[in-house]
Short mmCIF file of C-alpha atoms and ligand atoms in Angstrom, two decimals:
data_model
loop_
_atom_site.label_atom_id
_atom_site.label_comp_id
_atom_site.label_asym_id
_atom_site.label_seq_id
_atom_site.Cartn_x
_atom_site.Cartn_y
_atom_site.Cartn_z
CA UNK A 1 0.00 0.00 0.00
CA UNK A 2 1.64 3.30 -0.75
CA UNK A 3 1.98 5.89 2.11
CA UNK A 4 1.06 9.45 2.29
CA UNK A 5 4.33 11.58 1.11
CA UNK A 6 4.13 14.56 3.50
CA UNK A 7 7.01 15.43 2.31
CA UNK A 8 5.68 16.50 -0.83
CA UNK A 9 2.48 17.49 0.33
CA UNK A 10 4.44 20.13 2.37
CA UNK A 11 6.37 21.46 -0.73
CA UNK A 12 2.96 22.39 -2.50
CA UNK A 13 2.55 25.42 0.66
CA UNK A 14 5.24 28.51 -0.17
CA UNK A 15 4.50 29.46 3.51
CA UNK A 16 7.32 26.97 4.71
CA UNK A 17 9.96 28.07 1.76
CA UNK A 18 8.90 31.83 2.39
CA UNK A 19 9.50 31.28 6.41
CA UNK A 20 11.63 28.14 7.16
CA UNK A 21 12.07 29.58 11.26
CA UNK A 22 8.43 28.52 11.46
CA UNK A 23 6.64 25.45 13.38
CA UNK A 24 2.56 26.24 12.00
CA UNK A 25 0.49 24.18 14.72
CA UNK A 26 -2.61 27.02 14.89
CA UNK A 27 -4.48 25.02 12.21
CA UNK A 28 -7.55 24.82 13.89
CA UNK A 29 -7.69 28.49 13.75
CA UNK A 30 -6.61 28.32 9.71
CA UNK A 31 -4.45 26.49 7.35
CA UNK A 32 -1.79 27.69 5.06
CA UNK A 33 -2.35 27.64 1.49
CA UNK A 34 -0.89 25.62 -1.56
CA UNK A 35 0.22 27.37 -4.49
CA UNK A 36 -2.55 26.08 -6.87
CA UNK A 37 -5.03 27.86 -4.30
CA UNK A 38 -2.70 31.67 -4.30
CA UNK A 39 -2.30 30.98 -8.35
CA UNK A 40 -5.63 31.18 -8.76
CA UNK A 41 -6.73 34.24 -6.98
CA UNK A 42 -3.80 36.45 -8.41
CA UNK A 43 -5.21 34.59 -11.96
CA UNK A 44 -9.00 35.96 -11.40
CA UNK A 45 -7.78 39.89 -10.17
CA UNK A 46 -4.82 39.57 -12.79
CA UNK A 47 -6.47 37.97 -15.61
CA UNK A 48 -10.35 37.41 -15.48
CA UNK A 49 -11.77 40.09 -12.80
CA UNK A 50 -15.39 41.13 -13.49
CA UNK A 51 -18.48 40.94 -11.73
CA UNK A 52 -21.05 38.00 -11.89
CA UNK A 53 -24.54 37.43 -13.02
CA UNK A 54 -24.73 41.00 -14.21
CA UNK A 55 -23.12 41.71 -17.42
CA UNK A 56 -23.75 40.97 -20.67
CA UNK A 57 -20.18 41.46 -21.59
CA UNK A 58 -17.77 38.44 -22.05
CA UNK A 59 -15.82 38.78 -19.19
CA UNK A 60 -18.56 38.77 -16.75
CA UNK A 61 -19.99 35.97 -18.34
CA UNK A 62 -16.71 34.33 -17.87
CA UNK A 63 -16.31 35.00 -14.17
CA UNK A 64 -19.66 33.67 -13.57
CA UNK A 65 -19.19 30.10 -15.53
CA UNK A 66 -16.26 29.90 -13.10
CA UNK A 67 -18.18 30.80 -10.12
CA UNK A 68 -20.51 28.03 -11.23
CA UNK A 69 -18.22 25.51 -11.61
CA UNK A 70 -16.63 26.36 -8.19
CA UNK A 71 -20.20 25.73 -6.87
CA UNK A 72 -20.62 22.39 -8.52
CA UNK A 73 -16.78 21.55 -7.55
CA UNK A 74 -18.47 21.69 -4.29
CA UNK A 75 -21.75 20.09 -5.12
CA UNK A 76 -19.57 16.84 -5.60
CA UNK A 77 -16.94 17.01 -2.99
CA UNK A 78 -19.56 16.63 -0.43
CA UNK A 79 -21.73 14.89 -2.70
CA UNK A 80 -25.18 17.12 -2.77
CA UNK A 81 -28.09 16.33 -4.95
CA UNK A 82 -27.76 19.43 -7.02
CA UNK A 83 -25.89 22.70 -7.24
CA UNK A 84 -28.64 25.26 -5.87
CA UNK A 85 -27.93 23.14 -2.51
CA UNK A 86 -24.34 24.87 -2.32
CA UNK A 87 -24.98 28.36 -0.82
CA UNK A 88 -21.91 30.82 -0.66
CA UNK A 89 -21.28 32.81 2.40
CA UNK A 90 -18.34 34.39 4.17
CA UNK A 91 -17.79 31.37 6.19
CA UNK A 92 -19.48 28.94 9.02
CA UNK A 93 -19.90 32.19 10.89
CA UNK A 94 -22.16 33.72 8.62
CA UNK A 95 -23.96 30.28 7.62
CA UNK A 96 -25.16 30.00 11.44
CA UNK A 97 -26.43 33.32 11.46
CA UNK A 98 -28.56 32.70 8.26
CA UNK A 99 -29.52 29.63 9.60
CA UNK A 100 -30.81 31.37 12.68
CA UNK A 101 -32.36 34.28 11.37
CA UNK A 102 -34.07 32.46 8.58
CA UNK A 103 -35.53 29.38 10.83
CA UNK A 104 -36.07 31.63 13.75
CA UNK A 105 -39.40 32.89 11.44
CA UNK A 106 -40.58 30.20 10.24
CA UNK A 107 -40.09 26.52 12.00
CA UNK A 108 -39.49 27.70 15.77
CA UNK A 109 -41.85 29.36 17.57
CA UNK A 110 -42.30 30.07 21.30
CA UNK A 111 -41.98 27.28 23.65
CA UNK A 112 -39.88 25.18 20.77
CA UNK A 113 -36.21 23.92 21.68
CA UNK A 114 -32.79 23.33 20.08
CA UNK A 115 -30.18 21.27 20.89
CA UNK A 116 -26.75 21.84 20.72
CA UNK A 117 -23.41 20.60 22.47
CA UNK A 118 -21.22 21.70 25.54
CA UNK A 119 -18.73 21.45 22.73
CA UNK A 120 -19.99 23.97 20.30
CA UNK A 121 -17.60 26.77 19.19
CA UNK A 122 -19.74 30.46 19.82
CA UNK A 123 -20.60 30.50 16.13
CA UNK A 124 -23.26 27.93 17.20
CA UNK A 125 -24.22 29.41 20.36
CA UNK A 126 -24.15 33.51 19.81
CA UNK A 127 -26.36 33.57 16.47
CA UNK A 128 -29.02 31.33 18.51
CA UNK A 129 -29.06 33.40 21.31
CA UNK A 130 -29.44 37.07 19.68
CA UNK A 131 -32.65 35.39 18.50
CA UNK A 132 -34.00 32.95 20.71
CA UNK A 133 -34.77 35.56 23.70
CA UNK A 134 -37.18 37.54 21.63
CA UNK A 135 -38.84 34.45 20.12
CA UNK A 136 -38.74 32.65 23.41
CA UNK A 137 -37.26 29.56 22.45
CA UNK A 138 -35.31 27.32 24.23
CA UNK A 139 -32.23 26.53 24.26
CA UNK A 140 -30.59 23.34 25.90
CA UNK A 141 -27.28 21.51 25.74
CA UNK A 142 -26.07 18.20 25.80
CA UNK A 143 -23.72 18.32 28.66
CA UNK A 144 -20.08 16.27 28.81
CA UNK A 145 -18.96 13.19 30.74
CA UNK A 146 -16.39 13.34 33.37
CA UNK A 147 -13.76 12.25 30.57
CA UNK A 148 -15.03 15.25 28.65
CA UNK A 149 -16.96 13.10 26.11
CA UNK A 150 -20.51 13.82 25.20
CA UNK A 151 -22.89 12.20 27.59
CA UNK A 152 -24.97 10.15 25.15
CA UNK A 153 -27.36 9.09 27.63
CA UNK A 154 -28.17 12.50 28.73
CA UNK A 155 -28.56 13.52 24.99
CA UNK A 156 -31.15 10.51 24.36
CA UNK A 157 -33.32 12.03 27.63
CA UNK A 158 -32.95 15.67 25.88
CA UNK A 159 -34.33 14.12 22.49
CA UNK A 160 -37.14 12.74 24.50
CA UNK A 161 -37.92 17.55 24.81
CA UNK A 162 -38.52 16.93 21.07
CA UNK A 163 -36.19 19.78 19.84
CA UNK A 164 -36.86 21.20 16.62
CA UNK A 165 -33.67 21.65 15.50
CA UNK A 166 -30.49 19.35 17.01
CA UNK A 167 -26.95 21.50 16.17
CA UNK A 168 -23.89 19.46 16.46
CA UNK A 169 -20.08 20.49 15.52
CA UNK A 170 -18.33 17.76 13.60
CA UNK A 171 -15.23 17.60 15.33
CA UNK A 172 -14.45 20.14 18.57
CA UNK A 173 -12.32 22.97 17.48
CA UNK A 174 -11.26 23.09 21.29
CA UNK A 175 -11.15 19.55 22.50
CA UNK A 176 -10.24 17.80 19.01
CA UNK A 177 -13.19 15.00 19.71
CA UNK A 178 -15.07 13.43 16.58
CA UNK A 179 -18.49 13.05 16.98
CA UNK A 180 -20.08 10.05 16.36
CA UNK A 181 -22.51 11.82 14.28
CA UNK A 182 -23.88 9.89 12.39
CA UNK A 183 -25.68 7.54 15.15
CA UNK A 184 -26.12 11.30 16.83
CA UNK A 185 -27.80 12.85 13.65
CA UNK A 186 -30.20 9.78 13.04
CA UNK A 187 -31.12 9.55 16.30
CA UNK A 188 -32.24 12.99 16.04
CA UNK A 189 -34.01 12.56 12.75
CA UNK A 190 -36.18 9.74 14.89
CA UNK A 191 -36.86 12.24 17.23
CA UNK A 192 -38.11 14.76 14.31
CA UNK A 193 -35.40 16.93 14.56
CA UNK A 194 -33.97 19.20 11.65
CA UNK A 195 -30.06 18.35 11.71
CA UNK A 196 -27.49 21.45 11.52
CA UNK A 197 -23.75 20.33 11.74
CA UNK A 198 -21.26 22.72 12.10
CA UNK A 199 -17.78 21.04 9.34
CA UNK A 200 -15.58 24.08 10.07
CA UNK A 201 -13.37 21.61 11.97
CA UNK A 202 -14.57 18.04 10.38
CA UNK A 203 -14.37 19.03 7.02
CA UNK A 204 -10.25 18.76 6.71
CA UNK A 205 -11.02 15.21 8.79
CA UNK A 206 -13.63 13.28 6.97
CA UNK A 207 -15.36 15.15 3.39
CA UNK A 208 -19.10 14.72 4.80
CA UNK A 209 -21.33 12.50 2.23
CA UNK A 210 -24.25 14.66 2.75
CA UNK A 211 -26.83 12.56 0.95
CA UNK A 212 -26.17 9.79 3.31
CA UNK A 213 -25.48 11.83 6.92
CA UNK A 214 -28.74 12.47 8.12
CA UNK A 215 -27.71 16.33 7.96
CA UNK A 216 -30.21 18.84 7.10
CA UNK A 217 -27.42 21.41 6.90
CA UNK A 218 -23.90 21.54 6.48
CA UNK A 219 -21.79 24.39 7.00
CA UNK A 220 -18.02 25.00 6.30
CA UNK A 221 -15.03 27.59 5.83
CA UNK A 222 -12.65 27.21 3.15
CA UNK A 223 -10.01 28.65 4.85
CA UNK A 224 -9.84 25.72 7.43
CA UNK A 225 -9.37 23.38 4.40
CA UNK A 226 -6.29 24.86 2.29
CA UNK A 227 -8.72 27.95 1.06
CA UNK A 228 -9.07 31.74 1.12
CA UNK A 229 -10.06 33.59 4.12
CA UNK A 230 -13.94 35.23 3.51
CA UNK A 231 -15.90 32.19 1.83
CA UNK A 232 -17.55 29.27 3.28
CA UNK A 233 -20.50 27.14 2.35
CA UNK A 234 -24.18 26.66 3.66
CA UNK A 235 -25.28 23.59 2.37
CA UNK A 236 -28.71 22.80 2.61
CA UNK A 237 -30.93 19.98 1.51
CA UNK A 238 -33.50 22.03 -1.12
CA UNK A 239 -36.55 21.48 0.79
CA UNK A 240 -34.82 22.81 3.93
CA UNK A 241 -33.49 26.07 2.01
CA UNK A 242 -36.30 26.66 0.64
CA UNK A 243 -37.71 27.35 4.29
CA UNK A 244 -34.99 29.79 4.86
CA UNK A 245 -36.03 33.34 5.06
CA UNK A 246 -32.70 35.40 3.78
CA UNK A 247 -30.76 37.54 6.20
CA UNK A 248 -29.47 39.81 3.59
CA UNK A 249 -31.29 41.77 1.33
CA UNK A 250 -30.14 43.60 -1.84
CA UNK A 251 -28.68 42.64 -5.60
CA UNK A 252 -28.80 39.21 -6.70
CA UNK A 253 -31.61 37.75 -4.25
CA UNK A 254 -34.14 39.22 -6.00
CA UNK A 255 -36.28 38.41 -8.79
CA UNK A 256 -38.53 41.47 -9.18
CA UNK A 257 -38.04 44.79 -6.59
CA UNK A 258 -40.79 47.56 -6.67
CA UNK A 259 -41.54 50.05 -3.78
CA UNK A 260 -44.41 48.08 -2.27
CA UNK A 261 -42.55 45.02 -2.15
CA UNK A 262 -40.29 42.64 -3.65
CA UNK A 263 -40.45 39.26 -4.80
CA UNK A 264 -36.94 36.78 -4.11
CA UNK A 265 -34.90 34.67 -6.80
CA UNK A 266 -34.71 30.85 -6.49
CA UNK A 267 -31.87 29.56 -4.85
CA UNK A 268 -29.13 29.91 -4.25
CA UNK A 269 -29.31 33.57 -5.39
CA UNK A 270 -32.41 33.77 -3.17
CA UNK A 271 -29.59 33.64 -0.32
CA UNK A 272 -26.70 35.30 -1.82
CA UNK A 273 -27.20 39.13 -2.08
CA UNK A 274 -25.02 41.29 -3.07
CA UNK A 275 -21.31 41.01 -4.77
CA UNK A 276 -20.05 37.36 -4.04
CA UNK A 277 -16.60 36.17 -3.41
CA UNK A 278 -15.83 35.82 -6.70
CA UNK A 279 -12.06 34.70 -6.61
CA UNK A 280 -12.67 33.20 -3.23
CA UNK A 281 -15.18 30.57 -5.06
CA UNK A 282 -12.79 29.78 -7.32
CA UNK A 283 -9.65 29.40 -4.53
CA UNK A 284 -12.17 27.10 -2.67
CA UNK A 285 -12.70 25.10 -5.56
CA UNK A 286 -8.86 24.61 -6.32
CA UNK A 287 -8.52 23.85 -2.61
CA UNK A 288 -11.17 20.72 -3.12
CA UNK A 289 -9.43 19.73 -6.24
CA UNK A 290 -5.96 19.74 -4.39
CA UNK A 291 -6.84 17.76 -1.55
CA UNK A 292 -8.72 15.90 -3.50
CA UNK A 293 -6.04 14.57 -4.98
CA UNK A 294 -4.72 12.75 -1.58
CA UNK A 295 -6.29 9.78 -0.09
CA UNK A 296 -7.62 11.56 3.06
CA UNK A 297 -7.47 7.84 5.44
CA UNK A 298 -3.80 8.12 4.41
CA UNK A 299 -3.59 11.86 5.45
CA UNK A 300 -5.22 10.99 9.13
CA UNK A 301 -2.90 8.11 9.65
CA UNK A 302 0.05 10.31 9.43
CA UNK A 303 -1.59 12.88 11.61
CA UNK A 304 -2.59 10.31 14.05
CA UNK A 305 1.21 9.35 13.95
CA UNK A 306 2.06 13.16 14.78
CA UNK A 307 -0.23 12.94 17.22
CA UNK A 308 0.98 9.55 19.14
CA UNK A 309 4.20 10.87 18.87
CA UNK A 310 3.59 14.20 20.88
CA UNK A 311 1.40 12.24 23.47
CA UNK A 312 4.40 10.11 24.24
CA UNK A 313 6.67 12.63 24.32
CA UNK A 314 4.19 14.88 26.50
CA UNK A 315 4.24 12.09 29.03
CA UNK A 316 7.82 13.46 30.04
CA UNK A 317 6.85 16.72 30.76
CA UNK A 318 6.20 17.56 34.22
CA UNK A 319 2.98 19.26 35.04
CA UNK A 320 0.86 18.51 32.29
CA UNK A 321 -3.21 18.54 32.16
CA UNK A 322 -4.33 17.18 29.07
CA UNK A 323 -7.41 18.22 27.85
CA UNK A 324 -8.05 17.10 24.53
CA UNK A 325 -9.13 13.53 23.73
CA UNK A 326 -6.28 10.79 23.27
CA UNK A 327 -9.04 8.79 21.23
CA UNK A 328 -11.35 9.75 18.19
CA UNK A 329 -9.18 12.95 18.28
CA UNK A 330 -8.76 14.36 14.62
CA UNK A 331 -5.36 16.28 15.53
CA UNK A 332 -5.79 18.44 18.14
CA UNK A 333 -3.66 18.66 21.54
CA UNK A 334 -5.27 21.18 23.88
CA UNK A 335 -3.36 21.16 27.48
CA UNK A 336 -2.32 23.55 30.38
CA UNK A 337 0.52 23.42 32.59
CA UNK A 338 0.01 23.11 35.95
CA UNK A 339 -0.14 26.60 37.56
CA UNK A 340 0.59 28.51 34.24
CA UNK A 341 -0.99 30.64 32.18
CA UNK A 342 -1.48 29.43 28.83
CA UNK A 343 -0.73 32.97 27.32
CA UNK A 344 2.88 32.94 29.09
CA UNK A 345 3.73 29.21 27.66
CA UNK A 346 2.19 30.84 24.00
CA UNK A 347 4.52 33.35 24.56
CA UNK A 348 7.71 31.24 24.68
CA UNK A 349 6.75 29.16 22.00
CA UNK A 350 6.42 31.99 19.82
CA UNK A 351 10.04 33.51 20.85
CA UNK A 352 10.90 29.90 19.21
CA UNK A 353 8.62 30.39 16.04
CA UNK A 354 6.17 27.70 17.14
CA UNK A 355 2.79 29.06 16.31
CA UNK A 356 0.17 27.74 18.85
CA UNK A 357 -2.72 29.45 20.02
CA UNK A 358 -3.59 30.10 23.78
CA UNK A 359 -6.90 31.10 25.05
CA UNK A 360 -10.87 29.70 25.23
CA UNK A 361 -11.06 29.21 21.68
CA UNK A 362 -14.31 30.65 21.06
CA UNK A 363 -15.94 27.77 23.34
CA UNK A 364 -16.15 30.03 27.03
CA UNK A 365 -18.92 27.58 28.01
CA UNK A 366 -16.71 24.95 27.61
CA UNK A 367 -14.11 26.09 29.58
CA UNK A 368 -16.18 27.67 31.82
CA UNK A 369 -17.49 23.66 32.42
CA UNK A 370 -14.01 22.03 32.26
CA UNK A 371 -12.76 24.89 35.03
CA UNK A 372 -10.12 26.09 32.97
CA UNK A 373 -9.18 29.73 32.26
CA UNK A 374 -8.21 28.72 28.56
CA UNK A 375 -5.86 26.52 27.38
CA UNK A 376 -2.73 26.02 24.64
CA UNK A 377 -4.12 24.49 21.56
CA UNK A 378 -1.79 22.41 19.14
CA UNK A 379 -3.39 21.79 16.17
CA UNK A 380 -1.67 19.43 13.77
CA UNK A 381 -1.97 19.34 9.81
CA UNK A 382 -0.55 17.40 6.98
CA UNK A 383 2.30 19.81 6.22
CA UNK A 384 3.52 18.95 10.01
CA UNK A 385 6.74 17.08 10.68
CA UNK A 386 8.11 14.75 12.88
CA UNK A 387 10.56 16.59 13.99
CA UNK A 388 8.86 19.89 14.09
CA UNK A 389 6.91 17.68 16.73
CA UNK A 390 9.79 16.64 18.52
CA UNK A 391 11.22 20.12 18.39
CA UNK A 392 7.73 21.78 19.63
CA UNK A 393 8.35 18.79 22.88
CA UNK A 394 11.33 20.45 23.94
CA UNK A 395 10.12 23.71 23.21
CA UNK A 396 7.79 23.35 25.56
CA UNK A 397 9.69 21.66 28.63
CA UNK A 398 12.49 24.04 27.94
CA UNK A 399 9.04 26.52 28.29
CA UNK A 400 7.69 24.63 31.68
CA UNK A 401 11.56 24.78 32.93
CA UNK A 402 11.69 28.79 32.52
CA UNK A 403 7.96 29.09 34.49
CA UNK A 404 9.05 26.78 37.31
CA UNK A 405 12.16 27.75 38.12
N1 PMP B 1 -17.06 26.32 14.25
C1 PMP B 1 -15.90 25.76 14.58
C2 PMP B 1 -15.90 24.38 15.18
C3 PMP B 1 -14.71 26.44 14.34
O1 PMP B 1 -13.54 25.88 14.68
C4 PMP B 1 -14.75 27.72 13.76
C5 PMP B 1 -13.49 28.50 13.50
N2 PMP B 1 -12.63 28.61 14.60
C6 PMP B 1 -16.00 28.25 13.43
C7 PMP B 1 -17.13 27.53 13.69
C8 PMP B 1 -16.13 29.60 12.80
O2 PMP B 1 -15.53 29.63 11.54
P1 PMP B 1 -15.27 31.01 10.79
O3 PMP B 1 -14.52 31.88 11.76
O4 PMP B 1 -14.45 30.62 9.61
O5 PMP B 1 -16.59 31.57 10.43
#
């Protein structure tokens, strides 16, 4: 069987020829980018810029058969029934606060409940809240285990509330856990639940089939998965879209406008207004056709192996409270030292050039749960070495050395 070559899965990123000092492990927060991806934004602003859907010019009509195609690159990497299911945004972000706004008026009313997890990241938390009060809906979370797991039996007695909508994250952007979602997702389906999962983490672990997860919605950032900053994805099954009323209003969304009133466009315009992402489409799609071209099993091997490898070698560093999962972890380390902050330890790494990122990681719930004031966050990625692991190890006891002493 042939073996992932990180090696030259590394050389595709000009971040690591550009600054060689550097160990990247703040993935979670964003990847770097391969070539392929940075080619082909300079190639739409250099070459091919114009606006789309409007002109009857050549060049516009140019840009917007690419922007198609970048939707329907992403129609089949996470296998949806049809283009109008892909639905640009900005990012995850902005796909939960659609999803809020837009379901908040028509499938929840007072009294109703969601569901969501003591693991979510605030981007499936805050957009719920700044509507839920008004509306008076409810919202409850399944809480964790005392091995910070979700407690499954506690989520099958808040299934038994009947939410209307169950909101699961795919992987935790603090704690690394996978979710078994699947089981998770049908069981909420039986319960006659509409499904929301949050991919901004799971998408660089496992490319969701999203005709077969029972997943109403799916929602995504490219940037977490080799692609530009500013576009992401809403994926929704049609029927469910079509439910949606849009947050933004304005160009594009609309199919006829007059001063009384206006009448929307079928999707996915319906939920796009205004000037798109053009280029960022496009980089999105070139980062699905790049990683695409890896065997993603072989690409979580290796980053399990990265990840054995700094367990064991965490085991000989004195004062250390791991957080993170050791199991069904898709490559994420989170862990304080005893008595430290986890801004000071940050801070020595970084006089080293070892990016990691220190804090509550947009899940204060969570850490407000596990009693922790934050925590350091090592987030591993393909491009990662061995020895940039080994070299992070003694990075950090030469780190818990200058704290202690
Ligand atoms: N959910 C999770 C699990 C995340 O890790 C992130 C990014 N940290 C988001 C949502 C929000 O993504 P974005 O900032 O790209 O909108």
């Amino acid at each position: 069987m042939s073996v992932f070559d990180a090696a030259a899965f590394r050389q595709q990123f000009p971040f690591f020829r550009e600054q060689p000092t550097w160990i990247y492990l703040d993935n979670a927060a964003t990847t770097h980018k391969p070539q392929v991806v940075i080619d082909s934004l300079v190639k739409f602003y250099q070459h091919d810029n114009s606006n789309v859907h409007r002109g009857t010019h050549q060049l516009s009509q140019q840009a917007t058969s690419q922007f198609e195609e970048a939707r329907r690159t992403v129609q089949q990497f996470i296998n949806a029934a049809e283009p109008a299911e892909i639905v640009f945004t900005s990012g995850t972000t902005a796909a939960f606060n659609q999803l809020a706004f837009g379901l908040m008026h028509t499938i929840l009313q007072a009294g109703d409940r969601i569901l969501i997890s003591a693991l979510e990241h605030h981007a499936n938390i805050v957009p719920w809240q700044l509507h839920c009060q008004q509306h008076g809906v409810i919202i409850d979370v399944i809480p964790l285990t005392v091995d910070r797991q979700l407690d499954q039996a506690a989520y099958q007695t808040l299934l038994e509330r009947k939410p209307k909508i169950v909101s699961l994250t795919q992987v935790s952007n603090a704690l690394g856990n996978v979710l078994p979602l699947a089981q998770m997702l049908s069981d909420a389906k039986a319960a006659g639940a509409m499904t929301i999962v949050d991919g901004a983490q799971g998408i660089a672990w496992q490319r969701p089939d999203v005709q077969k997860l029972p997943a109403d919605f799916y929602c995504f950032s490219a940037h977490k998965l080799y692609g530009p900053t500013g576009i992401g994805v809403l994926y929704g099954k049609r029927a469910f879209l079509e439910r949606l009323i849009p947050l933004h209003g304005g160009g594009e969304m609309i199919e006829h406008v007059s001063f009384s009133g206006s009448r929307f466009n079928s999707l996915p315009a319906r939920l796009e207004a205004g000037t798109p992402h053009i280029a960022g489409a496009q980089g999105l799609a070139q980062a699905i056709k790049f990683i695409s071209g890896f065997d993603a099993q072989q690409i979580n091997s290796y980053k399990g192996l990265l990840l054995k490898a700094f367990h064991n070698g965490l085991q000989h560093i004195p004062g250390i409270q791991l957080l993170s999962s050791r199991h069904d972890n898709a490559g994420i380390v989170t862990l304080n030292i005893q008595g430290e902050h986890p801004a000071d330890v940050a801070a020595l790494l970084n006089e080293q050039h070892i990016a990691v990122r220190a804090g509550s990681h947009c899940a204060m719930p969570l850490f407000e749960q596990l009693a922790a004031p934050g925590a350091l966050r090592f987030a591993f990625a393909p491009y990662n070495q061995l020895t940039e692991v080994e070299q992070c190890l003694a990075a950090l006891a030469q780190a818990v050395e200058i704290l202690t002493v």
